[in-house]
PDB file of C-alpha atoms in Angstrom:
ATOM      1  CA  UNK D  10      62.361 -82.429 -39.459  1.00 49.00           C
ATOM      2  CA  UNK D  11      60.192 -83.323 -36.569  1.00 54.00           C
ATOM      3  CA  UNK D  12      61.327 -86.136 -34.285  1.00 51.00           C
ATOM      4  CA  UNK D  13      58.895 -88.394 -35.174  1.00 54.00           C
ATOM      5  CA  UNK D  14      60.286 -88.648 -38.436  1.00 48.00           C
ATOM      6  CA  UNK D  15      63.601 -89.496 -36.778  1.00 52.00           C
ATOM      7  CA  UNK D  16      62.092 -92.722 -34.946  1.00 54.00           C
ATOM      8  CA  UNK D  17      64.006 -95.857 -35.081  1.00 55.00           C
ATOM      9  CA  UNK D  18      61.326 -98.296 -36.374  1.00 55.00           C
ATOM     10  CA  UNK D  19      60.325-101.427 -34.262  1.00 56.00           C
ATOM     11  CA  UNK D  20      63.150-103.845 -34.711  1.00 63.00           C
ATOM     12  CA  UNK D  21      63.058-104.668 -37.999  1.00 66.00           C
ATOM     13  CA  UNK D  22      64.373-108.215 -38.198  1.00 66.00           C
ATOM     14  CA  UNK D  23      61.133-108.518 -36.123  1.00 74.00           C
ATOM     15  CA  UNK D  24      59.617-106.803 -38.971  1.00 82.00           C
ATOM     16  CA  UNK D  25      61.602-108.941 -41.731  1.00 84.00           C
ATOM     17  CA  UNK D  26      60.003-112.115 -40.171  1.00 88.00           C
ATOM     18  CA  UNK D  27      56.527-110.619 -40.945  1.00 90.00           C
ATOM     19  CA  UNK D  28      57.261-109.668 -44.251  1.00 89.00           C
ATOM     20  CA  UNK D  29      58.553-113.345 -44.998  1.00 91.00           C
ATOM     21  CA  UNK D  30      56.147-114.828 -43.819  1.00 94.00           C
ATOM     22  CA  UNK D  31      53.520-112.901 -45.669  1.00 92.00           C
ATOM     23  CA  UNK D  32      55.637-113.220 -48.959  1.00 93.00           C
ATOM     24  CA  UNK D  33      53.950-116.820 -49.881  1.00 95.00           C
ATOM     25  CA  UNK D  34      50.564-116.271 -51.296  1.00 94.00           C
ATOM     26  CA  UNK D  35      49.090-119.177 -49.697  1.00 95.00           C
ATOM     27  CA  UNK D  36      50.346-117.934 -46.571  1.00 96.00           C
ATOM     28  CA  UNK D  37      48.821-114.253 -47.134  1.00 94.00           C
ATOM     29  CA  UNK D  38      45.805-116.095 -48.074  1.00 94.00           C
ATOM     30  CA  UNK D  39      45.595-117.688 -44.953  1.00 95.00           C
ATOM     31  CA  UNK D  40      45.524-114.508 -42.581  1.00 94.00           C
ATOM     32  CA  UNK D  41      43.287-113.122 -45.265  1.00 93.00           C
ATOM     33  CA  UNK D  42      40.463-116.079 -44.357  1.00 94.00           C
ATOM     34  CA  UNK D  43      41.623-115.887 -40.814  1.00 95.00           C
ATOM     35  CA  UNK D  44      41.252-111.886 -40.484  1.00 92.00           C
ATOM     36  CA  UNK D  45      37.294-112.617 -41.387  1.00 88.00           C
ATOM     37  CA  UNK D  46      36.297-116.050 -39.939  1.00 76.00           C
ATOM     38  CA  UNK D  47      37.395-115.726 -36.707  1.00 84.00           C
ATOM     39  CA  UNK D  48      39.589-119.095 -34.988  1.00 94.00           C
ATOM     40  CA  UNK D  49      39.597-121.973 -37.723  1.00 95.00           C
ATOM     41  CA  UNK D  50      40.236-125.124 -37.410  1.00 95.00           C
ATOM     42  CA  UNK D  51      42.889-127.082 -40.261  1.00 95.00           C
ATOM     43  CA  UNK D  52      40.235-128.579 -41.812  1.00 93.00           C
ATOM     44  CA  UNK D  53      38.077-125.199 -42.264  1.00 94.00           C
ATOM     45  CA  UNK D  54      40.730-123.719 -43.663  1.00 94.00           C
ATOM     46  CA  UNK D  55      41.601-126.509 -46.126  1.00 93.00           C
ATOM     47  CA  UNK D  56      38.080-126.716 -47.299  1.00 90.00           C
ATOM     48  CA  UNK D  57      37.398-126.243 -50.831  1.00 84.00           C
ATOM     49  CA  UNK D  58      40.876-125.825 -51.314  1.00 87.00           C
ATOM     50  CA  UNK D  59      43.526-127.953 -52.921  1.00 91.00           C
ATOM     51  CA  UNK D  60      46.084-127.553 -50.037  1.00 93.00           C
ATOM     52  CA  UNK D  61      46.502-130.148 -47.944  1.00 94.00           C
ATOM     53  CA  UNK D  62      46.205-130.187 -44.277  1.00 94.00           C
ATOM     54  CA  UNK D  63      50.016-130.910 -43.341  1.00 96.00           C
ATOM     55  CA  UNK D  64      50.796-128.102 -45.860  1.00 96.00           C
ATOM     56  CA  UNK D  65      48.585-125.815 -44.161  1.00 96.00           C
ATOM     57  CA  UNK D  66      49.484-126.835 -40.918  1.00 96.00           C
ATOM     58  CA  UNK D  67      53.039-125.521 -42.211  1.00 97.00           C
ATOM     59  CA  UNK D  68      52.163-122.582 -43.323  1.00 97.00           C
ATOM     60  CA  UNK D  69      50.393-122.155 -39.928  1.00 98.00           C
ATOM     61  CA  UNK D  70      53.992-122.135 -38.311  1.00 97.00           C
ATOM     62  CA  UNK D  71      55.609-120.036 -40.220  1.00 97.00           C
ATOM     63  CA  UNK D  72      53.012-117.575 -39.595  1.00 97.00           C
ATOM     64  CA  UNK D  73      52.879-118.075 -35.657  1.00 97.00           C
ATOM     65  CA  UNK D  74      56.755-117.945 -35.882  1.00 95.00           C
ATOM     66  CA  UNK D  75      56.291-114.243 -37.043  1.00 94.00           C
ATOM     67  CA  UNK D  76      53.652-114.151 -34.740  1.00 93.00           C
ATOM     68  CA  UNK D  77      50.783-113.588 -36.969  1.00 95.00           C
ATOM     69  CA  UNK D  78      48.397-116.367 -36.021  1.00 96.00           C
ATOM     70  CA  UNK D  79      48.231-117.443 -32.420  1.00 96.00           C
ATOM     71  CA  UNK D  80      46.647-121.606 -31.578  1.00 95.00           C
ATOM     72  CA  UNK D  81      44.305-122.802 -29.131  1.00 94.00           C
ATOM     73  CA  UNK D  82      43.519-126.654 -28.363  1.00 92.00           C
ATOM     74  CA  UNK D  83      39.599-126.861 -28.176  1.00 88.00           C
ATOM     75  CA  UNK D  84      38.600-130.968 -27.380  1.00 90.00           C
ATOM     76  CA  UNK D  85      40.913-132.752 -30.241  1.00 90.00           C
ATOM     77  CA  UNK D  86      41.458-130.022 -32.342  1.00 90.00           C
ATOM     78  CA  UNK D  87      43.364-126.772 -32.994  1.00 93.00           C
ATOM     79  CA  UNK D  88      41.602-123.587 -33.638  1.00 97.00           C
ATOM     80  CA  UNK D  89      43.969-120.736 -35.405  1.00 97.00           C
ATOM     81  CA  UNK D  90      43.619-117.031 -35.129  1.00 96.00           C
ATOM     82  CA  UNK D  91      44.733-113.590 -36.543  1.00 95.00           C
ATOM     83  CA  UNK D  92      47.086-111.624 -34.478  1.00 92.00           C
ATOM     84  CA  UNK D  93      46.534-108.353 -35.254  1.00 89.00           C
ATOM     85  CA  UNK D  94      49.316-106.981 -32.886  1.00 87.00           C
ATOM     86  CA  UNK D  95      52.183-108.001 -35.003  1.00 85.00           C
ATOM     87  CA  UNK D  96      50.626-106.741 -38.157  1.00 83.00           C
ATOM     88  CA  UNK D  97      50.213-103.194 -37.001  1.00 85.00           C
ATOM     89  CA  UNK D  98      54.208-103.080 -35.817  1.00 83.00           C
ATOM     90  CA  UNK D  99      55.405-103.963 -39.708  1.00 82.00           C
ATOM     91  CA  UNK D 100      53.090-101.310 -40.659  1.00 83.00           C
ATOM     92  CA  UNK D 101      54.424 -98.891 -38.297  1.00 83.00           C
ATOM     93  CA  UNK D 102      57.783 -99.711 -39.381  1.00 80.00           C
ATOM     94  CA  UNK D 103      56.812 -99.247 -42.703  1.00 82.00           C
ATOM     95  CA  UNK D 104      55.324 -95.873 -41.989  1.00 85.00           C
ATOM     96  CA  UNK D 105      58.464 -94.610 -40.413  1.00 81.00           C
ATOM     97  CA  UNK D 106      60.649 -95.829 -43.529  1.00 81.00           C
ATOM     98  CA  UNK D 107      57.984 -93.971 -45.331  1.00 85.00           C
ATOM     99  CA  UNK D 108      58.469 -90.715 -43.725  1.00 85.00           C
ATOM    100  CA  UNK D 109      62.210 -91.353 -44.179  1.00 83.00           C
ATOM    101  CA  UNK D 110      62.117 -91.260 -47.959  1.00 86.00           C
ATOM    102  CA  UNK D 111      59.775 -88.501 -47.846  1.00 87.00           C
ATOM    103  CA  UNK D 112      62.033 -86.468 -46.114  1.00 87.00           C
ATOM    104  CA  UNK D 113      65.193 -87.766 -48.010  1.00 88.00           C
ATOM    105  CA  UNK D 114      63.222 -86.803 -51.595  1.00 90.00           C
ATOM    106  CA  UNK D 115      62.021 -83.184 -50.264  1.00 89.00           C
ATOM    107  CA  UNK D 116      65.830 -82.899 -49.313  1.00 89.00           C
ATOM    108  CA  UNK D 117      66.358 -83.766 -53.062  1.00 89.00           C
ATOM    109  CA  UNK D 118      63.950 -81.774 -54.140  1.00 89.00           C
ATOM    110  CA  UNK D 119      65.828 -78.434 -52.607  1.00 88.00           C
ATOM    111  CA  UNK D 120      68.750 -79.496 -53.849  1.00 87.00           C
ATOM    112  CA  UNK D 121      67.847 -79.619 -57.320  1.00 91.00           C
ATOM    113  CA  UNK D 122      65.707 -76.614 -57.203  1.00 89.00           C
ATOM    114  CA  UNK D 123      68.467 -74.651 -55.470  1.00 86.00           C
TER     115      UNK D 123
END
């Protein structure tokens, strides 16, 4: 086994926090809109929707807890954007737990076979 495959993920209570916060669908729907529009503000992103604003303005936090979204003030308002950083450390640590049951079922494999 190669010792990439022996990597110790990014933290993964770091990595817990991300999948939380992506485990609400209106949340996961949020960086979905974000991810393609650029920095929103609340009321673009409540807009033909039936969320309101102080409920998306929640789910905003929870998502900039887990440092998913990021906030800027522009004049009187808040513009929200994707934070692609933290999203490509849970899928790193979900590559390396990957590789880990890979090599844990090939070992399984032999032993059966053998």
């Amino acid at each position: 086994m190669d010792p990439e495959t022996l990597a110790i993920p990014p933290p993964l209570d770091r990595s817990a926090l991300i999948f939380a916060a992506l485990g609400d669908e209106t949340r996961l729907r949020l960086v979905a809109i974000l991810c393609g529009g650029g920095a929103l503000s609340i009321a673009q992103l409540t807009l033909g929707t039936q969320i309101s604003r102080q409920a998306v303005t929640k789910h905003l936090h929870v998502l900039a807890q887990a440092g998913l979204v990021r906030d800027a003030k522009l004049g009187r308002e808040r513009r929200w954007a994707f934070e692609p950083a933290r999203l490509a450390e849970a899928r790193r640590s979900l590559e390396v737990i990957g590789q880990q049951w890979d090599h844990a079922l090939g070992q399984l494999q032999a032993f059966v076979e053998s």
